[in-house]
CSV table of C-alpha atoms and ligand atoms in Angstrom, one decimal:
chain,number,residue,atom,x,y,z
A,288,UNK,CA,179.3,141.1,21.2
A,289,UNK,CA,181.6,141.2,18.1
A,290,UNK,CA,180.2,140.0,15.0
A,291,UNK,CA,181.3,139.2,11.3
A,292,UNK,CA,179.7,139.2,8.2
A,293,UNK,CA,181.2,137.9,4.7
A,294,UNK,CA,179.3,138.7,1.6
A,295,UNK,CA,179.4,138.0,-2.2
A,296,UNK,CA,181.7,135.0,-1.6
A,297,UNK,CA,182.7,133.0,-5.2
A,298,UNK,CA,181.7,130.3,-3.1
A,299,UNK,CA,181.4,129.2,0.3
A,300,UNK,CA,183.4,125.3,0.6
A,301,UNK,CA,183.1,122.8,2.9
A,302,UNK,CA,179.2,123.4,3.8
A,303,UNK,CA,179.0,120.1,4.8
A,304,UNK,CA,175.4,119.1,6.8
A,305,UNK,CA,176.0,119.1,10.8
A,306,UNK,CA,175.2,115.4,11.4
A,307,UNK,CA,178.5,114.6,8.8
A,308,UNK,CA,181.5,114.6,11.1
A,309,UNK,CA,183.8,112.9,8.5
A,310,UNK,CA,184.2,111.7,5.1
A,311,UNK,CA,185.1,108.2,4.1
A,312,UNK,CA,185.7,106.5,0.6
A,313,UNK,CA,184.2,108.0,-2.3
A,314,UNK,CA,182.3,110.6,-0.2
A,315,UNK,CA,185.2,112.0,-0.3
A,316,UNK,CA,185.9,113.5,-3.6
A,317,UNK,CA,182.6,115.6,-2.6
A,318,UNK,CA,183.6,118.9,-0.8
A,319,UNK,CA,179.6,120.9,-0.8
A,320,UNK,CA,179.7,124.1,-1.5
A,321,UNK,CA,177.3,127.7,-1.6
A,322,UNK,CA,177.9,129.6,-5.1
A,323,UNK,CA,177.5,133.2,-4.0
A,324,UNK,CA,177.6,133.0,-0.5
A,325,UNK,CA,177.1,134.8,2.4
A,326,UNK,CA,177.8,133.8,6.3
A,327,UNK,CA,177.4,135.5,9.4
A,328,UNK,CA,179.3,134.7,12.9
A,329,UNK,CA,178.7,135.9,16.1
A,330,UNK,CA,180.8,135.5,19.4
A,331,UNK,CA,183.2,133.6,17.3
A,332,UNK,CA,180.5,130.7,16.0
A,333,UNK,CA,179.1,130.5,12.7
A,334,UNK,CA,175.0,131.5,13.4
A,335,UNK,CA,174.0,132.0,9.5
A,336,UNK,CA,175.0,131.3,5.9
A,337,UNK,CA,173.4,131.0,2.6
A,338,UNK,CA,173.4,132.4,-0.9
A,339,UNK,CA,173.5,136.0,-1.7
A,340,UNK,CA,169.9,136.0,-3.8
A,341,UNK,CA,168.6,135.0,-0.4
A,342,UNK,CA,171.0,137.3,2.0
A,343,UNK,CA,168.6,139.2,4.8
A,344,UNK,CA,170.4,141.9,4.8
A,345,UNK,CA,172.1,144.1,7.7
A,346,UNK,CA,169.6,145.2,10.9
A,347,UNK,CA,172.4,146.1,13.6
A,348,UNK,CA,175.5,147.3,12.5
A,349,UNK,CA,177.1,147.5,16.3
A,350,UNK,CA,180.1,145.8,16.5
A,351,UNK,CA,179.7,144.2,12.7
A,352,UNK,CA,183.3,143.7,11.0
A,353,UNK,CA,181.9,143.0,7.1
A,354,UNK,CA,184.3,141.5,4.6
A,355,UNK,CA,183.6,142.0,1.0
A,356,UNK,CA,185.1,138.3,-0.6
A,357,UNK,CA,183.9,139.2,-4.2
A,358,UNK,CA,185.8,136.8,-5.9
A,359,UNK,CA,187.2,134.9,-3.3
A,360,UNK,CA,186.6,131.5,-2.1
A,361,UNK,CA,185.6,131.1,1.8
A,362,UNK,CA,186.6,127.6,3.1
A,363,UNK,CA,186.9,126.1,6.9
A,364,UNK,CA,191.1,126.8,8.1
A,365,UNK,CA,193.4,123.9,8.2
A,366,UNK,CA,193.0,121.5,10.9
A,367,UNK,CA,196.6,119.9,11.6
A,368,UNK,CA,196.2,116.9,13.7
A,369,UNK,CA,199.9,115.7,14.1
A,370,UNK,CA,202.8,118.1,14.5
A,371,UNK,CA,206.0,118.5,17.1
A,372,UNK,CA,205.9,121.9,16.6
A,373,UNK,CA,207.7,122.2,20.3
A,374,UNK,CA,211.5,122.0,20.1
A,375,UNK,CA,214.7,123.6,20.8
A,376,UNK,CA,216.3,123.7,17.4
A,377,UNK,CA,216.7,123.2,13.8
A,378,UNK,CA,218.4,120.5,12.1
A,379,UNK,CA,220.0,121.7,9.3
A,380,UNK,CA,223.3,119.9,9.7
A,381,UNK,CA,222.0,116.5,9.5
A,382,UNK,CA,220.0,117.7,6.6
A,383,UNK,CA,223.2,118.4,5.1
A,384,UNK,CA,225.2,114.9,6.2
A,385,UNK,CA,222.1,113.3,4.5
A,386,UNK,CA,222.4,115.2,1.3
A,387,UNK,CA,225.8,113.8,1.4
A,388,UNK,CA,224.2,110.3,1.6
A,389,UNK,CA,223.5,109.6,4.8
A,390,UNK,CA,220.2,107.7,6.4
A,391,UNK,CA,217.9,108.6,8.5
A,392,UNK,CA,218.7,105.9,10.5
A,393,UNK,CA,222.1,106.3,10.1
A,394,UNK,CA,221.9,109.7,11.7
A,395,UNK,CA,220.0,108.5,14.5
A,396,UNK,CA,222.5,106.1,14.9
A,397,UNK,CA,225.4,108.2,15.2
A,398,UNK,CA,223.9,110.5,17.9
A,399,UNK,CA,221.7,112.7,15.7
A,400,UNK,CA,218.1,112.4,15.2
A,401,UNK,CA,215.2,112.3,18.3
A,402,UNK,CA,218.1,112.2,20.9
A,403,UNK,CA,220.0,115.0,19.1
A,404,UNK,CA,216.6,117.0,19.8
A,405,UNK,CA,215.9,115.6,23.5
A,406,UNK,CA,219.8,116.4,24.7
A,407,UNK,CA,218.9,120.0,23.6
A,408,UNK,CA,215.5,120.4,24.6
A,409,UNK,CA,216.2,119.0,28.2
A,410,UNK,CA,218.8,122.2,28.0
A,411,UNK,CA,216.4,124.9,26.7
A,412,UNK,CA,214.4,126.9,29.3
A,413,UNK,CA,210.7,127.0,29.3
A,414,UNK,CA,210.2,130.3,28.1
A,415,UNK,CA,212.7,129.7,25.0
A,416,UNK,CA,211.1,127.0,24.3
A,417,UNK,CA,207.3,129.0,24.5
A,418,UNK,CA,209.4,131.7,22.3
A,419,UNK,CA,210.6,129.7,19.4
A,420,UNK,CA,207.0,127.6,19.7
A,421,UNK,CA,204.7,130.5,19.3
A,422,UNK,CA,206.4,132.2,16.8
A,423,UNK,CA,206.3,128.9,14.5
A,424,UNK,CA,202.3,128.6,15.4
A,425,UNK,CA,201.9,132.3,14.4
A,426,UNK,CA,203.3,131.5,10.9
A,427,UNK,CA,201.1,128.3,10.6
A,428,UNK,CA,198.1,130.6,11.4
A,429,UNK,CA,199.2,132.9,8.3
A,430,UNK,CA,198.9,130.2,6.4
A,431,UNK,CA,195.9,129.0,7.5
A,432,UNK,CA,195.9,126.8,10.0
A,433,UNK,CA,192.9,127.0,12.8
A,434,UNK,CA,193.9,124.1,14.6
A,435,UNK,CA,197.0,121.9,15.7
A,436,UNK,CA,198.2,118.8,17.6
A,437,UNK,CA,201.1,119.3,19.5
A,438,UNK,CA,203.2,116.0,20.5
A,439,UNK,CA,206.0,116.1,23.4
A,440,UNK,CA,209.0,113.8,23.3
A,441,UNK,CA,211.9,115.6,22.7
A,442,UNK,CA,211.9,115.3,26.6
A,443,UNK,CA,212.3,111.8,27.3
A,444,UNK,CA,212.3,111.7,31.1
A,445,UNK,CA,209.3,112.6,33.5
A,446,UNK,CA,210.7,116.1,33.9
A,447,UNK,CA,211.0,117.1,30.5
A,448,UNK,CA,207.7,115.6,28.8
A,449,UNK,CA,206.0,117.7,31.6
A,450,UNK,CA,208.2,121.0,30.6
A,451,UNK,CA,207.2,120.7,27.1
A,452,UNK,CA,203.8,119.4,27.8
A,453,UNK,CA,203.5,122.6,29.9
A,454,UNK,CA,204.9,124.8,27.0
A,455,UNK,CA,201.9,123.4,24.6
A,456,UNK,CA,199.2,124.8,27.5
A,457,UNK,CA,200.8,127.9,27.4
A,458,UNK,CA,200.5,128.7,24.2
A,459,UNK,CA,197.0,126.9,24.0
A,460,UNK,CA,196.5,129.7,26.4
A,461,UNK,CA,198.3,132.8,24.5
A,462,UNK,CA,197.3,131.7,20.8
A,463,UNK,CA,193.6,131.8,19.4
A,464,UNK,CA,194.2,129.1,17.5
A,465,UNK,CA,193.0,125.4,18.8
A,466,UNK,CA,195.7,123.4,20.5
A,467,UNK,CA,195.2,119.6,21.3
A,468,UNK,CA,198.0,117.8,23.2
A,469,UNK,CA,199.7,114.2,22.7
A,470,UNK,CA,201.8,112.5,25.7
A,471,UNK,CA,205.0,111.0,23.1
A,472,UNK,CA,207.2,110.2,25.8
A,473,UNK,CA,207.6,106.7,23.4
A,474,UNK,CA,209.4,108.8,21.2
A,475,UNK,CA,213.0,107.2,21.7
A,476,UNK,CA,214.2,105.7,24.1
A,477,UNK,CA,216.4,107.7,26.2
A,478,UNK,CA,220.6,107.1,26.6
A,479,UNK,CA,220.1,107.0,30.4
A,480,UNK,CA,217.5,103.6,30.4
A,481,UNK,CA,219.6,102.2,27.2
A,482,UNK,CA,219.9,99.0,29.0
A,483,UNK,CA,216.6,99.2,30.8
A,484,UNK,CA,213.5,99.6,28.3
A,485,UNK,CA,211.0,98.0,30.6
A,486,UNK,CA,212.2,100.7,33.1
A,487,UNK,CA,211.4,103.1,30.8
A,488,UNK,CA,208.0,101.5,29.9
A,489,UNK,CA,207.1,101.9,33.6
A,490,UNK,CA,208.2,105.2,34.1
A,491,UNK,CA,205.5,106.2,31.1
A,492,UNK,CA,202.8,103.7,32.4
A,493,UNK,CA,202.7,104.1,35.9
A,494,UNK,CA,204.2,107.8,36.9
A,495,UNK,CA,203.5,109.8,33.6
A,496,UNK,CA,200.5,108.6,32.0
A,497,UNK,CA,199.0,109.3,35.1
A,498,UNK,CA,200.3,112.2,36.1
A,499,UNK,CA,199.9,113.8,32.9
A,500,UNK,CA,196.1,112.3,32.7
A,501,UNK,CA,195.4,114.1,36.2
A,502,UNK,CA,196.6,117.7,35.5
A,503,UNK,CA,194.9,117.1,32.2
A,504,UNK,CA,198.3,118.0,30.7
A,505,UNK,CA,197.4,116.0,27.5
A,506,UNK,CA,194.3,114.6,25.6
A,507,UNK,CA,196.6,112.2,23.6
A,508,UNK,CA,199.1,109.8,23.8
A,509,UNK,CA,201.5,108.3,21.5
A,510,UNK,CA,204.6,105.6,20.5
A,511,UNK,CA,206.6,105.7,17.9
A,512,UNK,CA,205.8,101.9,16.8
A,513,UNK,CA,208.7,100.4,14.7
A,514,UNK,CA,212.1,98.5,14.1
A,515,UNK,CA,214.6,99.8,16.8
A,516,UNK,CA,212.1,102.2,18.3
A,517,UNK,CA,209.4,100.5,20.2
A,518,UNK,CA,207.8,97.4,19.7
A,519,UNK,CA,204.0,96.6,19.1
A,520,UNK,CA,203.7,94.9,22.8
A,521,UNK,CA,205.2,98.2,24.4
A,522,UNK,CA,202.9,100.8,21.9
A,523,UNK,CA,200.2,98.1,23.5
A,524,UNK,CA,201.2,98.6,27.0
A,525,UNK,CA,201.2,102.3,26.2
A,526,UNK,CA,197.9,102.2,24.9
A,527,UNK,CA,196.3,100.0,28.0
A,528,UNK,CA,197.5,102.3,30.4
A,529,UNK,CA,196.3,106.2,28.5
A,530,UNK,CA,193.0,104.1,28.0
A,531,UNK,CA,192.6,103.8,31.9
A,532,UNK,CA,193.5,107.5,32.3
A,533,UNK,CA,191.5,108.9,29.1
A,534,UNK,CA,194.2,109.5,26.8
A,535,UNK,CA,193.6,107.7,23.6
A,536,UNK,CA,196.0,106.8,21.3
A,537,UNK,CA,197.2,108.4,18.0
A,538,UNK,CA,200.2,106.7,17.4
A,539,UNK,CA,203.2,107.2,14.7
A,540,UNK,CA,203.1,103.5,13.0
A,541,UNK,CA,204.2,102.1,9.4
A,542,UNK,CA,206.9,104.8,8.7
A,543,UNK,CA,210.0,102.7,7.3
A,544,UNK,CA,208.5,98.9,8.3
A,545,UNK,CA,205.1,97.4,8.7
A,546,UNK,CA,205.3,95.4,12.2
A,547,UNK,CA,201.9,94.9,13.1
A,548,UNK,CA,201.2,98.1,14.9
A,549,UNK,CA,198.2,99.2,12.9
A,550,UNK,CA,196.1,96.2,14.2
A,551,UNK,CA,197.2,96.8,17.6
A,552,UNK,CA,195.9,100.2,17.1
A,553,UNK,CA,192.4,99.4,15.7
A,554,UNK,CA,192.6,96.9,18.6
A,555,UNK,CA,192.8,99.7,20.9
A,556,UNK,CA,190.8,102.0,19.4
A,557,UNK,CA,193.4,104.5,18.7
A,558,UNK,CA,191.7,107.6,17.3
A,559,UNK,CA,194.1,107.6,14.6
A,560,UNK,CA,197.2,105.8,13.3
A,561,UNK,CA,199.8,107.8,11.1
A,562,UNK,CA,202.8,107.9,8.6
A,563,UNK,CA,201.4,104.6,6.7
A,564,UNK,CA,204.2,105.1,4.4
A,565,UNK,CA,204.5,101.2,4.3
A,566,UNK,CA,201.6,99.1,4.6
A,567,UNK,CA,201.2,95.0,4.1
A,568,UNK,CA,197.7,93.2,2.8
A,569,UNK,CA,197.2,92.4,6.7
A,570,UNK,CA,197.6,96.3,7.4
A,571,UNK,CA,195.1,97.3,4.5
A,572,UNK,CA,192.7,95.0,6.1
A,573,UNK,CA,192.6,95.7,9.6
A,574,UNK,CA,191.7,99.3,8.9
A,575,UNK,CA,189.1,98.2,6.3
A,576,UNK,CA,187.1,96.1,9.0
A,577,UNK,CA,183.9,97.5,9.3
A,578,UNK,CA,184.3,100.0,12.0
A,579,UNK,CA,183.0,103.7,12.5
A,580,UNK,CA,184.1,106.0,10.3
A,581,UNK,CA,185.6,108.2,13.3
A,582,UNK,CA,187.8,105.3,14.4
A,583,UNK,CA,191.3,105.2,13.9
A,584,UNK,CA,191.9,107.4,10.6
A,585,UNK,CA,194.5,106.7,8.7
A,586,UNK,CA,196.5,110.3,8.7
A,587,UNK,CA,199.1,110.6,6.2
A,588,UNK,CA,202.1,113.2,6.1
A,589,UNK,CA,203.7,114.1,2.7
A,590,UNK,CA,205.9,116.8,3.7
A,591,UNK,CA,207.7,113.9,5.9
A,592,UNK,CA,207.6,111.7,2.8
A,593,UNK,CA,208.4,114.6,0.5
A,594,UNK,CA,211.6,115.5,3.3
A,595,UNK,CA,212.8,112.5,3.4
A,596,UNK,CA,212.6,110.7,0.1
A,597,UNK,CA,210.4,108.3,1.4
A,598,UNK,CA,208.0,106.3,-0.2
A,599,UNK,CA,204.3,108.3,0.2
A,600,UNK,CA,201.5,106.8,1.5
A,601,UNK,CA,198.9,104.8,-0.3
A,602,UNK,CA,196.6,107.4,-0.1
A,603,UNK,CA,194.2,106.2,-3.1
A,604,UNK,CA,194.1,102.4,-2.1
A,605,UNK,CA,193.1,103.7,1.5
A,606,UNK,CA,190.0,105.7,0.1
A,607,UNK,CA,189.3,103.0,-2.3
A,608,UNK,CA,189.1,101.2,0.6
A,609,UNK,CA,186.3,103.6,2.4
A,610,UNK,CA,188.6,104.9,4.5
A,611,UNK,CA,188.5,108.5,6.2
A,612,UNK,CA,191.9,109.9,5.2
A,613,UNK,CA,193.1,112.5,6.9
A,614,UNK,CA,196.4,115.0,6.1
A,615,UNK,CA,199.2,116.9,8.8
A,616,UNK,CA,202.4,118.3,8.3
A,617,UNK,CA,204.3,116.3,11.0
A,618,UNK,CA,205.8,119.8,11.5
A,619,UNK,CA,209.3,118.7,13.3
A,620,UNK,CA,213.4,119.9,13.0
A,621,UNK,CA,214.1,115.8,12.0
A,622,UNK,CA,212.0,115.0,8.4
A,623,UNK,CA,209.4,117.7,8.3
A,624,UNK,CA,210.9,121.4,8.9
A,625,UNK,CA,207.5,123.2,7.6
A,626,UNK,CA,204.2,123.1,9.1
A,627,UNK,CA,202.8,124.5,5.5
A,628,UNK,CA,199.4,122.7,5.5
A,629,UNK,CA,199.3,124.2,2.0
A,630,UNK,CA,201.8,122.5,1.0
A,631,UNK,CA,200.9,119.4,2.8
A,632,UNK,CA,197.4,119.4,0.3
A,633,UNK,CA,199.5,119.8,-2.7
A,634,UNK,CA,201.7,117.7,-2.4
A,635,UNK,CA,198.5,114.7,-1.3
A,636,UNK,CA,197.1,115.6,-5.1
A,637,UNK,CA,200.6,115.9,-7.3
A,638,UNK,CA,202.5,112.7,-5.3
A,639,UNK,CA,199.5,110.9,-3.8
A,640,UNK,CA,196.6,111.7,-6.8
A,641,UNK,CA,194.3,112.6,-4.4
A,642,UNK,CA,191.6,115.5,-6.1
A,643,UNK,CA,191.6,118.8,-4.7
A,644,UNK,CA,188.5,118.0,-3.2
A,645,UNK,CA,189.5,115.2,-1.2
A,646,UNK,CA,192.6,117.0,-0.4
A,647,UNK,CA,190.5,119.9,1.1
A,648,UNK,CA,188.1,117.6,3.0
A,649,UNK,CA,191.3,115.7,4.2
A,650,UNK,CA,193.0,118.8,5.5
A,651,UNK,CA,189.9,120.0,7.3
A,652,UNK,CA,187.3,118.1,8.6
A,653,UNK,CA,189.1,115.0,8.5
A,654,UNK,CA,192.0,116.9,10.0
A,655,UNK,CA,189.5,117.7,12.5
A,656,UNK,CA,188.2,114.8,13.8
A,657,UNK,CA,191.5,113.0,13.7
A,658,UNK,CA,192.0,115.4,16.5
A,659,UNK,CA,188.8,115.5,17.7
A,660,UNK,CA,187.7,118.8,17.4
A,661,UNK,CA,184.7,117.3,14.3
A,662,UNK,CA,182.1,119.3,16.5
A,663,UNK,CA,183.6,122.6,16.5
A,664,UNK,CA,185.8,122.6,13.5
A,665,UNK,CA,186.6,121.8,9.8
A,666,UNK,CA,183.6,122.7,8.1
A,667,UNK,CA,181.3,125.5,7.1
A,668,UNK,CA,178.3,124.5,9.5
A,669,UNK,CA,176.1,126.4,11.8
A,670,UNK,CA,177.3,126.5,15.5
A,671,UNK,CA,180.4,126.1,14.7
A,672,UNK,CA,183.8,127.8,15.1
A,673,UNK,CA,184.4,130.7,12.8
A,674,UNK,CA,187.4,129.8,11.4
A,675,UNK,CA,188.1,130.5,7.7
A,676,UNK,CA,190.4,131.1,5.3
A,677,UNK,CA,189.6,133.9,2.3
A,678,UNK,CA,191.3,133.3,-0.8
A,679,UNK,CA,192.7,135.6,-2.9
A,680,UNK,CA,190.8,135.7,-6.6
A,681,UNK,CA,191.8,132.5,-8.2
A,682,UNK,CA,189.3,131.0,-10.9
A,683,UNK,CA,188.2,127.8,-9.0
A,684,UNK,CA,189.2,125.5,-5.6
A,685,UNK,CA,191.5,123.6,-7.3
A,686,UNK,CA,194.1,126.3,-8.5
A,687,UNK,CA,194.8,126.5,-4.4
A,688,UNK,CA,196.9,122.7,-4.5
A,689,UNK,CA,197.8,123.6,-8.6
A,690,UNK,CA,200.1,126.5,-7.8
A,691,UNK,CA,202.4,125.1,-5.3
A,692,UNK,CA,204.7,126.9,-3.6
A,693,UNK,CA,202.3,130.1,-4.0
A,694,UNK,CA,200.5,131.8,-1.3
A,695,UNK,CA,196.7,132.2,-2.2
A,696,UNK,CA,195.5,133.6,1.1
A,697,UNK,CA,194.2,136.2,1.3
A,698,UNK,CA,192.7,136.5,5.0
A,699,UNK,CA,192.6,134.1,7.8
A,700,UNK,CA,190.0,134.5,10.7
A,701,UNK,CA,190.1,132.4,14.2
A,702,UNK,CA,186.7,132.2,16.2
A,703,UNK,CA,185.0,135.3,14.1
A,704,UNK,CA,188.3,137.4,14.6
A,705,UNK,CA,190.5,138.4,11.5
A,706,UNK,CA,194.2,137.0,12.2
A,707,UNK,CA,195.9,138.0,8.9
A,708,UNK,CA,194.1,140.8,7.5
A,709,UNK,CA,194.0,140.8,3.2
A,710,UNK,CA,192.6,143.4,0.6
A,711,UNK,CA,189.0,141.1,1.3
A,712,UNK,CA,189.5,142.6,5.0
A,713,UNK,CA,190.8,146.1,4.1
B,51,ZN,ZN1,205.5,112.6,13.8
């Protein structure tokens, strides 16, 4: 049975109680942490921590991998609960034609964007596609990432959301990292039902939604909810239907025009709504209705913000608010090309003010329940996963968002098992 110990940690971060599975509002700004810390996992769960003036000692070294983090900070690994992290290439070029001055939706018009993606995913094989998946997941993991959401639609017809839904199980299967899956077949709406959307809206409802729900294909499903995507009534119809198979919503909403679909989402008890780049009185207010902290978190992505020049979301009016804010990369080729969650935290405190603190909690177990996984991920808590990253010796939590662009890991482990091994490892 392969265990783990870490000793003389600077600190152990994120030692949040077991019956906290979030944190909203001002809790926030409170990440609890162990000053000289050791932990102990076994079979890939956490079994033990505490301080090293307390530490037991060693009775069985069989099978015992021990980590010496003198100097080091031990926190959970970066939950990221809202990527596309599935596709068949990059797009620099449009990159570029924006650069030049060029929209977003000016790309998108002219035959780039989504439907640039779909036209060559529906032409990539599904190996290819496993290929250039994994290898982007096994960078994320470097970086410290212990868990991801995965969306499909670059597909776009019943075929191809099930190729790529099929590519996320197999590397939920060949990864040790935590996969969750999101039905996004509402992504765009395909060239072939142009003139035909409530075709298309049928085709998800009543032949994917279903299908997908019954080879349990996805835990998720989503819409992209805005001006000349889809409309609130079709992210509603979306919603109705995964609710009668068990897939509940997390839905892309409030990225260039607020058009009601946060309410509709709290309606439906969406687990979480993202983007929130633009957000109305009447939007602030339906996600400040007292509700449970677990529904519907507001999950905000910077990088896409940062990418695009967008406006970022208000993330301090939203905790002000006693909201549980949560952070992803919306890893994806269009206006997110990095699934850095590092970046992603430093960027919440230099262009969104949040603290390191709430930053950390945000990107972890926030992150985690945004994608469900609050039982078994996101914070330093006995039973569960052993999932950490080591830092390398830095003087406190917060030079880890202060020196952007730098890489301060040292180690990362997945489920008690070392997946980049530093000097704390060695
Ligand atoms: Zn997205």
């Amino acid at each position: 049975m392969p265990r783990l110990l870490i000793k003389n940690a600077k600190a152990l971060l994120g030692t949040h109680p077991p019956e906290v599975a979030c944190v909203s509002g001002t809790a926030m700004a409170m990440l609890p942490a162990i000053e000289e810390g050791w932990l102990h996992a076994e079979n890939g769960r956490i079994t033990a921590f505490g301080t090293m003036s307390a530490w037991p000692g060693v009775q069985d070294w069989n099978d015992l991998t021990v980590i010496d983090a003198s100097g080091r900070y031990v926190l959970p690994g970066w939950c990221d609960p809202h990527t596309h992290t599935v596709f068949a290439a990059t797009r620099e070029e449009e990159w570029v034609m924006r650069l030049k001055g060029a929209t977003y939706q000016e790309i998108a018009a002219a035959g780039g964007g989504i439907l640039n993606s779909a036209r060559k995913l529906r032409a990539m094989s599904e190996d290819d596609l496993f290929s250039g998946a994994k290898a982007r997941l096994e960078e994320m993991m470097r970086l410290g990432t212990v868990a991801v959401e995965i969306k499909s639609g670059y597909g776009l017809s019943l075929e191809s959301e099930l190729k790529m839904l099929r590519v996320i199980r197999r590397l939920k299967e060949a990864l040790p990292l935590q996969v969750k899956a999101t039905l996004l077949a509402a992504h765009a709406l395909p060239e072939e039902f142009a003139n035909d959307r409530a075709g298309y809206l049928s085709m998800i409802c009543n032949e994917l939604i279903p299908q997908v729900a019954g080879e349990e294909l996805a835990q998720f499903v989503d819409c992209f909810c805005e001006t000349n995507y889809f409309t609130v009534a079709e992210m509603e119809q979306i919603l109705e239907a995964g609710t009668k198979h068990g897939l509940r919503g997390k839905v892309h909403v409030n990225q260039f025009n607020s058009i009601g679909g946060i309410a509709a989402a709290v309606k439906h008890n969406a687990l979480s709504v993202d983007h929130l780049e633009v957000m109305t009185d009447a939007d602030f207010s339906a996600l400040a209705a007292p509700r449970s902290p677990l529904a519907t978190i507001p999950t905000l992505l910077p990088a896409c913000s940062h990418f695009l020049g967008i406006p970022y979301a208000p993330a301090r009016k939203l905790i002000e608010n006693g909201n549980t804010v949560a952070l992803a990369t919306d890893f994806n080729p269009g206006s997110s090309p990095s699934g850095n969650m590092n970046t992603v935290v430093s960027l919440a405190c230099t262009q969104m003010k949040l603290l390191p603190e709430e930053a950390i909690n945000a990107a972890t177990i926030n992150a985690a329940a945004a994608m469900g996984l609050e039982q078994d991920l996101g914070s330093i808590t006995v039973g569960k996963r052993a999932s950490f990253i080591i830092t390398r010796e830095i003087p406190s939590p917060a030079a880890l968002p202060y020196h952007f662009g730098s890489d301060l890991i040292d180690t990362v482990i997945i489920d008690g098992a070392i997946v980049r091994a530093g000097e704390a490892a060695g």
